[in-house]
């Protein structure tokens, strides 16, 4: 029976993407670990194969062929010392920017170091033999497929990036003997554009998603607003996005609704700028395909939908896609704003919690000040509500540590003594980093809110990954009861001994009687700590209630409550909503 393609998926992905990119020339050296690849390409008439026993010679032949044709050339070899012999030719290719793609096959890389025949360690290669080296997984599930697909795209695109050069793929095999695959998988083909390239057309509804971003310049904001006006787009933002242009939409409240259908607001194409996002809720608002814009030009497939990467600054990109002759349009903006307003107007009376505090205070943060949020609950709670336009905000979502929120806030406050710097962090974040408050440089422009629920609520929330443990999560997963177990005096004494003003609240009434002092505009004589004592059950309930706002909020909350809450919590919810 004639042999078709192998059933080894990593090989099928390579072949599918080589074909999609028009790469057909392959120089093959003999061996066993590369059989799945070689046997598959030799039966596909798209490929033009050449044989070379000596791998050193194969790599140099590829140099000659690539130079002559200007096209990428693939070389394939097996284990033992075969791949070592690619080094001289790959070095030649590196210094002459020749697009040679070496695919070195191997048994599973976990076998390295166990004295198993022909297994060598290729994890490190001389820098000047490749622009990029990737090791593909053996594809066993969807996650491996995605990983493999992205890595092969990276490798192929790197062949021509920055003037081009050689690239290495390490390809593990499981020695499958099945060659019955008739059809190659359809793989996502990614492409990279630089300023000199012709850009693809935008076909469909477009929107922008901003991850954590440095502060925008006014020219950048203007370019984005004009792009939105010309393309009827909105900018999905959170409090780490730093974008405060006209088309900003803080969408977390709508996106978090467990029952809402937000598909009308969802674009087909999402332009992705910025870095890691802390707004997990809005991720489902990313459209069918993602075009990322970043000067680093890297394939960052945050949403697993990446199609294009534009290696350039954002202003250049948005200006290129702004047809100024088009009548400005803000239909999408108005629709999103209306939806948010409807939800906001239906928010029920939620219990005393971080979310409640945010609902009371977000709009009161004084104009022109700065606010930082702790990971993760504080950021999420405050993302439900808009800040005044001139307030800038951020959080440590680069690494998502609870270890430095206070230090980062203090660092920022030192950089500009004339502004007021607010912080909202949980008790674990505070106690972790509390020594920073004693730093002798701390001035009088700091207003720190510590929401003390006595534990790491993040791991206890009922809609989270570990909430199902309920009370069993408290002791070790949520670290309940440390640091004085919500002591009414510990933070107070520490703050006061450092010469800071201290206020606190344990209920809505107490909060209402003291909070004005915290948000008073302008300089104070001293920095301030505002400790807000909440409890975990109320935090949970507040979050569940805010995620179940709808026209028929009573019904939604009851349905969600049945699914998510304990009997005790359901009793409390009934008391609140009647
Ligand atoms: C250095 C570090 N350790 C552990 C974590 C995991 N983690 C994420 S959120 C969280 C709980 C934070 O508790 P807290 O600051 O009290 O805020 P809350 O969730 O209670 O509002 C933890 C431990 C982390 N992000 N960083």
Coordinates of N, CA and C in Angstrom, one line a residue, residues 82-230:
X82 N 24.8 14.0 13.6 CA 24.4 14.6 12.3 C 24.3 16.2 12.4
X83 N 23.5 16.6 13.4 CA 23.2 18.0 13.5 C 24.4 18.9 13.7
X84 N 25.4 18.3 14.4 CA 26.7 19.0 14.7 C 27.3 19.5 13.4
X85 N 27.1 18.6 12.4 CA 27.8 18.9 11.1 C 27.1 20.0 10.3
X86 N 26.0 20.5 10.8 CA 25.3 21.7 10.2 C 26.0 23.0 10.5
X87 N 26.8 22.9 11.6 CA 27.3 24.2 12.2 C 28.1 25.1 11.2
X88 N 29.0 24.5 10.5 CA 29.8 25.4 9.6 C 28.9 26.1 8.6
X89 N 28.0 25.3 7.9 CA 27.1 25.9 6.9 C 26.1 26.9 7.5
X90 N 25.7 26.6 8.7 CA 24.7 27.5 9.4 C 25.5 28.8 9.8
X91 N 26.8 28.7 10.1 CA 27.6 29.9 10.5 C 27.7 30.7 9.2
X92 N 28.0 30.1 8.1 CA 28.1 30.8 6.8 C 26.8 31.5 6.5
X93 N 25.7 30.8 6.7 CA 24.3 31.4 6.5 C 24.1 32.6 7.4
X94 N 24.5 32.5 8.6 CA 24.2 33.5 9.6 C 24.9 34.8 9.2
X95 N 26.2 34.7 8.8 CA 26.9 36.0 8.5 C 26.6 36.5 7.1
X96 N 25.9 35.7 6.3 CA 25.5 36.2 5.0 C 24.0 36.4 4.9
X97 N 23.3 36.2 6.1 CA 21.8 36.4 6.1 C 21.1 35.5 5.1
X98 N 21.5 34.2 5.0 CA 20.8 33.3 4.1 C 19.7 32.5 4.8
X99 N 18.5 32.5 4.2 CA 17.4 31.8 4.9 C 17.4 30.3 4.8
X100 N 18.2 29.7 5.7 CA 18.3 28.2 5.7 C 17.6 27.7 6.9
X101 N 16.6 26.8 6.8 CA 15.8 26.3 7.9 C 16.3 24.9 8.2
X102 N 17.1 24.7 9.3 CA 17.5 23.4 9.6 C 16.5 22.7 10.5
X103 N 16.1 21.5 10.1 CA 15.2 20.8 10.9 C 15.9 19.5 11.4
X104 N 16.3 19.5 12.7 CA 17.1 18.4 13.2 C 16.1 17.5 14.0
X105 N 16.0 16.3 13.5 CA 15.1 15.4 14.2 C 15.8 14.7 15.4
X106 N 14.9 14.2 16.3 CA 15.5 13.6 17.6 C 14.4 12.8 18.2
X107 N 14.8 11.9 19.1 CA 13.8 11.2 19.9 C 13.3 12.3 21.0
X108 N 12.4 11.9 21.8 CA 11.8 12.8 22.8 C 13.0 13.5 23.6
X109 N 12.9 14.8 23.7 CA 14.1 15.5 24.3 C 14.2 15.2 25.8
X110 N 13.2 14.6 26.4 CA 13.4 14.2 27.8 C 14.4 13.1 28.0
X111 N 14.8 12.5 26.9 CA 15.8 11.4 27.0 C 17.2 11.9 27.1
X112 N 17.4 13.2 26.9 CA 18.8 13.8 26.9 C 19.4 13.5 28.3
X113 N 20.7 13.1 28.3 CA 21.4 13.0 29.5 C 21.3 11.6 30.2
X114 N 20.7 10.6 29.5 CA 20.5 9.3 30.1 C 21.3 8.2 29.4
X115 N 22.3 8.6 28.8 CA 23.2 7.6 28.1 C 22.4 6.7 27.1
X116 N 21.5 7.4 26.4 CA 20.7 6.6 25.4 C 21.3 6.9 24.0
X117 N 21.5 5.8 23.3 CA 22.2 5.9 22.0 C 21.6 7.0 21.1
X118 N 22.5 7.8 20.5 CA 22.2 8.8 19.5 C 21.5 10.1 20.0
X119 N 21.2 10.1 21.4 CA 20.5 11.3 21.9 C 21.5 12.3 22.3
X120 N 21.5 13.5 21.7 CA 22.4 14.5 22.1 C 21.7 15.8 22.5
X121 N 22.3 16.6 23.3 CA 21.7 17.8 23.8 C 21.8 19.0 22.9
X122 N 20.7 19.4 22.3 CA 20.8 20.5 21.3 C 20.2 21.8 21.9
X123 N 20.0 21.8 23.2 CA 19.3 23.0 23.8 C 20.1 24.3 23.7
X124 N 21.4 24.2 23.5 CA 22.2 25.4 23.3 C 23.0 25.3 22.0
X125 N 23.0 26.4 21.3 CA 23.7 26.4 20.0 C 24.5 27.6 20.0
X126 N 25.6 27.6 19.2 CA 26.4 28.9 19.1 C 25.5 30.0 18.6
X127 N 25.6 31.2 19.2 CA 24.7 32.3 18.8 C 24.7 32.6 17.3
X128 N 25.9 32.4 16.7 CA 26.0 32.9 15.3 C 25.8 31.7 14.4
X129 N 24.9 30.8 14.7 CA 24.5 29.7 13.8 C 23.0 29.8 13.5
X130 N 22.3 30.6 14.2 CA 20.8 30.7 14.0 C 20.3 32.0 14.5
X131 N 19.2 32.6 13.9 CA 18.6 33.7 14.5 C 17.6 33.3 15.6
X132 N 17.1 32.1 15.4 CA 16.1 31.6 16.4 C 16.2 30.1 16.4
X133 N 16.0 29.5 17.6 CA 16.0 28.0 17.6 C 14.8 27.6 18.4
X134 N 13.9 26.8 17.9 CA 12.7 26.3 18.7 C 12.7 24.8 18.7
X135 N 12.2 24.3 19.9 CA 12.0 22.9 20.0 C 10.5 22.6 20.0
X136 N 10.1 21.8 19.1 CA 8.6 21.5 19.0 C 8.2 20.5 20.0
X137 N 7.0 20.5 20.4 CA 6.5 19.4 21.3 C 6.1 18.2 20.4
X138 N 5.9 17.1 21.1 CA 5.2 16.0 20.5 C 3.7 16.3 20.7
X139 N 2.9 16.4 19.7 CA 1.6 17.0 19.8 C 0.6 15.9 20.3
X140 N 0.1 16.1 21.5 CA -0.8 15.1 22.1 C -2.2 15.7 22.3
X141 N -2.3 17.0 22.4 CA -3.6 17.6 22.6 C -3.7 19.0 22.0
X142 N -4.8 19.7 22.2 CA -5.0 21.0 21.6 C -3.9 22.0 22.0
X143 N -3.5 21.9 23.3 CA -2.5 22.9 23.8 C -1.1 22.7 23.0
X144 N -0.8 21.4 22.9 CA 0.5 21.1 22.1 C 0.4 21.6 20.7
X145 N -0.8 21.4 20.1 CA -1.0 21.8 18.7 C -0.8 23.3 18.6
X146 N -1.4 24.1 19.5 CA -1.2 25.5 19.5 C 0.3 25.9 19.7
X147 N 0.9 25.3 20.6 CA 2.3 25.6 20.9 C 3.2 25.3 19.6
X148 N 2.9 24.2 19.0 CA 3.7 23.8 17.8 C 3.4 24.8 16.6
X149 N 2.1 25.1 16.4 CA 1.7 26.0 15.3 C 2.4 27.3 15.5
X150 N 2.4 27.9 16.7 CA 3.0 29.2 16.9 C 4.5 29.1 16.7
X151 N 5.2 28.0 17.2 CA 6.6 27.9 17.1 C 7.1 27.8 15.6
X152 N 6.3 27.0 14.8 CA 6.7 26.9 13.4 C 6.5 28.2 12.7
X153 N 5.4 28.9 13.0 CA 5.2 30.2 12.4 C 6.4 31.2 12.7
X154 N 6.8 31.1 14.0 CA 7.9 32.0 14.5 C 9.1 31.6 13.7
X155 N 9.4 30.3 13.5 CA 10.6 29.9 12.8 C 10.6 30.4 11.4
X156 N 9.5 30.1 10.7 CA 9.4 30.5 9.3 C 9.5 32.0 9.1
X157 N 8.8 32.8 9.9 CA 8.9 34.2 9.8 C 10.3 34.8 10.1
X158 N 11.0 34.1 11.0 CA 12.3 34.6 11.4 C 13.3 34.5 10.2
X159 N 13.0 33.6 9.2 CA 13.9 33.4 8.1 C 14.1 34.7 7.3
X160 N 13.1 35.5 7.3 CA 13.2 36.8 6.5 C 13.2 38.0 7.4
X161 N 13.1 37.9 8.7 CA 13.0 39.1 9.6 C 14.3 39.8 9.7
X162 N 14.3 41.1 9.7 CA 15.5 41.8 9.9 C 16.6 41.5 8.9
X163 N 16.2 41.3 7.7 CA 17.2 41.0 6.6 C 17.4 39.5 6.4
X164 N 16.8 38.7 7.3 CA 16.8 37.2 7.2 C 18.0 36.5 7.8
X165 N 18.0 35.2 7.7 CA 19.1 34.4 8.2 C 18.6 33.0 8.6
X166 N 19.6 32.2 9.1 CA 19.2 30.8 9.3 C 18.4 30.6 10.6
X167 N 17.6 29.6 10.6 CA 16.7 29.3 11.8 C 16.8 27.8 12.0
X168 N 16.6 27.4 13.3 CA 16.7 26.0 13.6 C 15.4 25.5 14.3
X169 N 14.9 24.3 13.8 CA 13.8 23.7 14.4 C 14.3 22.3 14.9
X170 N 14.1 22.0 16.2 CA 14.4 20.7 16.8 C 13.1 19.9 16.8
X171 N 13.0 18.8 16.1 CA 11.8 18.1 15.9 C 11.8 16.7 16.5
X172 N 11.1 16.5 17.6 CA 11.1 15.2 18.2 C 10.1 14.3 17.5
X173 N 10.4 13.0 17.5 CA 9.6 12.0 16.8 C 9.2 10.9 17.8
X174 N 8.0 10.3 17.6 CA 7.7 9.1 18.4 C 7.8 7.9 17.5
X175 N 8.4 7.9 16.4 CA 8.7 6.8 15.5 C 7.4 6.1 15.1
X176 N 6.3 6.9 14.8 CA 5.1 6.3 14.4 C 5.3 5.6 13.1
X177 N 4.6 4.4 12.9 CA 4.7 3.7 11.6 C 3.4 4.0 10.8
X178 N 2.6 4.9 11.2 CA 1.4 5.1 10.5 C 1.6 6.2 9.5
X179 N 1.4 5.9 8.2 CA 1.5 6.9 7.1 C 0.2 6.9 6.3
X180 N -0.9 7.0 7.0 CA -2.2 6.9 6.4 C -2.9 8.3 6.3
X181 N -2.2 9.3 6.7 CA -2.9 10.6 6.7 C -3.0 11.2 5.3
X182 N -4.2 11.5 4.9 CA -4.4 11.9 3.5 C -4.3 13.5 3.4
X183 N -4.8 14.1 4.5 CA -5.0 15.6 4.4 C -4.2 16.3 5.5
X184 N -3.5 17.3 5.1 CA -2.8 18.1 6.1 C -3.7 18.9 7.0
X185 N -3.4 19.2 8.2 CA -4.3 20.1 9.0 C -4.2 21.5 8.5
X186 N -5.3 22.2 8.7 CA -5.3 23.6 8.3 C -4.7 24.4 9.4
X187 N -3.6 25.0 9.2 CA -2.9 25.8 10.3 C -3.1 27.3 10.1
X188 N -3.1 27.9 11.3 CA -3.1 29.4 11.2 C -1.8 29.9 10.6
X189 N -1.9 30.7 9.6 CA -0.7 31.2 8.9 C -0.5 32.6 9.5
X190 N 0.6 32.9 10.2 CA 0.8 34.2 10.7 C 1.7 35.0 9.7
X191 N 1.6 36.3 9.8 CA 2.5 37.1 8.9 C 3.0 38.3 9.7
X192 N 4.1 38.8 9.3 CA 4.7 40.0 10.0 C 4.8 41.1 8.9
X193 N 4.5 42.3 9.4 CA 4.6 43.5 8.5 C 5.5 44.6 9.1
X194 N 6.3 45.2 8.3 CA 7.0 46.3 8.8 C 6.6 47.6 8.0
X195 N 7.1 48.7 8.4 CA 6.6 50.0 7.7 C 6.7 50.0 6.2
X196 N 7.7 49.2 5.7 CA 7.9 49.3 4.2 C 6.9 48.4 3.5
X197 N 6.2 47.5 4.2 CA 5.3 46.5 3.5 C 4.0 47.1 3.1
X198 N 3.3 46.5 2.2 CA 1.9 46.8 1.9 C 1.1 46.2 2.9
X199 N 0.2 47.0 3.5 CA -0.6 46.4 4.7 C -1.9 45.7 4.1
X200 N -2.4 44.7 4.9 CA -3.6 44.0 4.5 C -4.8 45.0 4.7
X201 N -5.9 44.7 4.0 CA -7.1 45.5 4.2 C -7.9 45.0 5.5
X202 N -8.5 46.0 6.1 CA -9.4 45.6 7.2 C -10.8 45.3 6.6
X203 N -11.2 44.0 6.8 CA -12.5 43.6 6.3 C -13.3 43.1 7.5
X204 N -14.3 43.9 7.9 CA -15.1 43.6 9.0 C -15.0 44.6 10.1
X205 N -15.8 44.3 11.2 CA -15.8 45.2 12.3 C -14.5 45.2 13.1
X206 N -14.0 46.3 13.4 CA -12.7 46.4 14.1 C -12.8 47.0 15.5
X207 N -11.9 46.6 16.4 CA -11.9 47.2 17.7 C -10.4 47.1 18.2
X208 N -10.1 47.8 19.3 CA -8.7 47.8 19.8 C -8.8 47.3 21.3
X209 N -7.8 46.4 21.6 CA -7.7 45.9 23.0 C -6.4 46.3 23.5
X210 N -6.4 47.0 24.6 CA -5.1 47.5 25.2 C -4.7 46.8 26.4
X211 N -3.6 46.1 26.4 CA -3.1 45.5 27.7 C -2.4 46.6 28.5
X212 N -1.7 46.2 29.5 CA -0.9 47.2 30.3 C 0.0 48.0 29.4
X213 N -0.1 49.3 29.5 CA 0.6 50.2 28.5 C 1.3 51.3 29.2
X214 N 2.4 51.7 28.8 CA 3.1 52.9 29.3 C 2.1 54.1 28.9
X215 N 2.4 55.2 29.6 CA 1.5 56.4 29.3 C 1.6 56.8 27.8
X216 N 0.5 57.1 27.2 CA 0.4 57.5 25.8 C 0.8 58.9 25.6
X217 N 1.4 59.3 24.5 CA 1.6 60.7 24.2 C 0.3 61.2 23.6
X218 N 0.2 62.5 23.6 CA -1.1 63.1 23.1 C -1.2 62.8 21.6
X219 N -0.1 62.7 20.9 CA -0.2 62.4 19.5 C -0.7 61.0 19.3
X220 N -0.2 60.1 20.1 CA -0.7 58.7 20.0 C -2.2 58.6 20.3
X221 N -2.6 59.3 21.3 CA -4.1 59.3 21.6 C -4.9 59.8 20.5
X222 N -4.4 60.9 19.9 CA -5.1 61.5 18.8 C -5.1 60.5 17.6
X223 N -4.0 59.8 17.3 CA -4.0 58.9 16.2 C -5.0 57.8 16.4
X224 N -5.1 57.3 17.7 CA -6.0 56.2 18.0 C -7.5 56.7 17.8
X225 N -7.7 57.9 18.4 CA -9.1 58.4 18.3 C -9.5 58.6 16.8
X226 N -8.6 59.1 16.0 CA -8.9 59.3 14.6 C -9.2 58.0 13.9
X227 N -8.4 57.0 14.2 CA -8.6 55.6 13.7 C -10.0 55.1 14.0
X228 N -10.3 55.3 15.3 CA -11.6 54.8 15.8 C -12.8 55.6 15.0
X229 N -12.6 56.9 14.9 CA -13.6 57.7 14.2 C -13.8 57.2 12.7
X230 N -12.7 56.9 12.1 CA -12.7 56.5 10.7 C -13.2 55.1 10.5

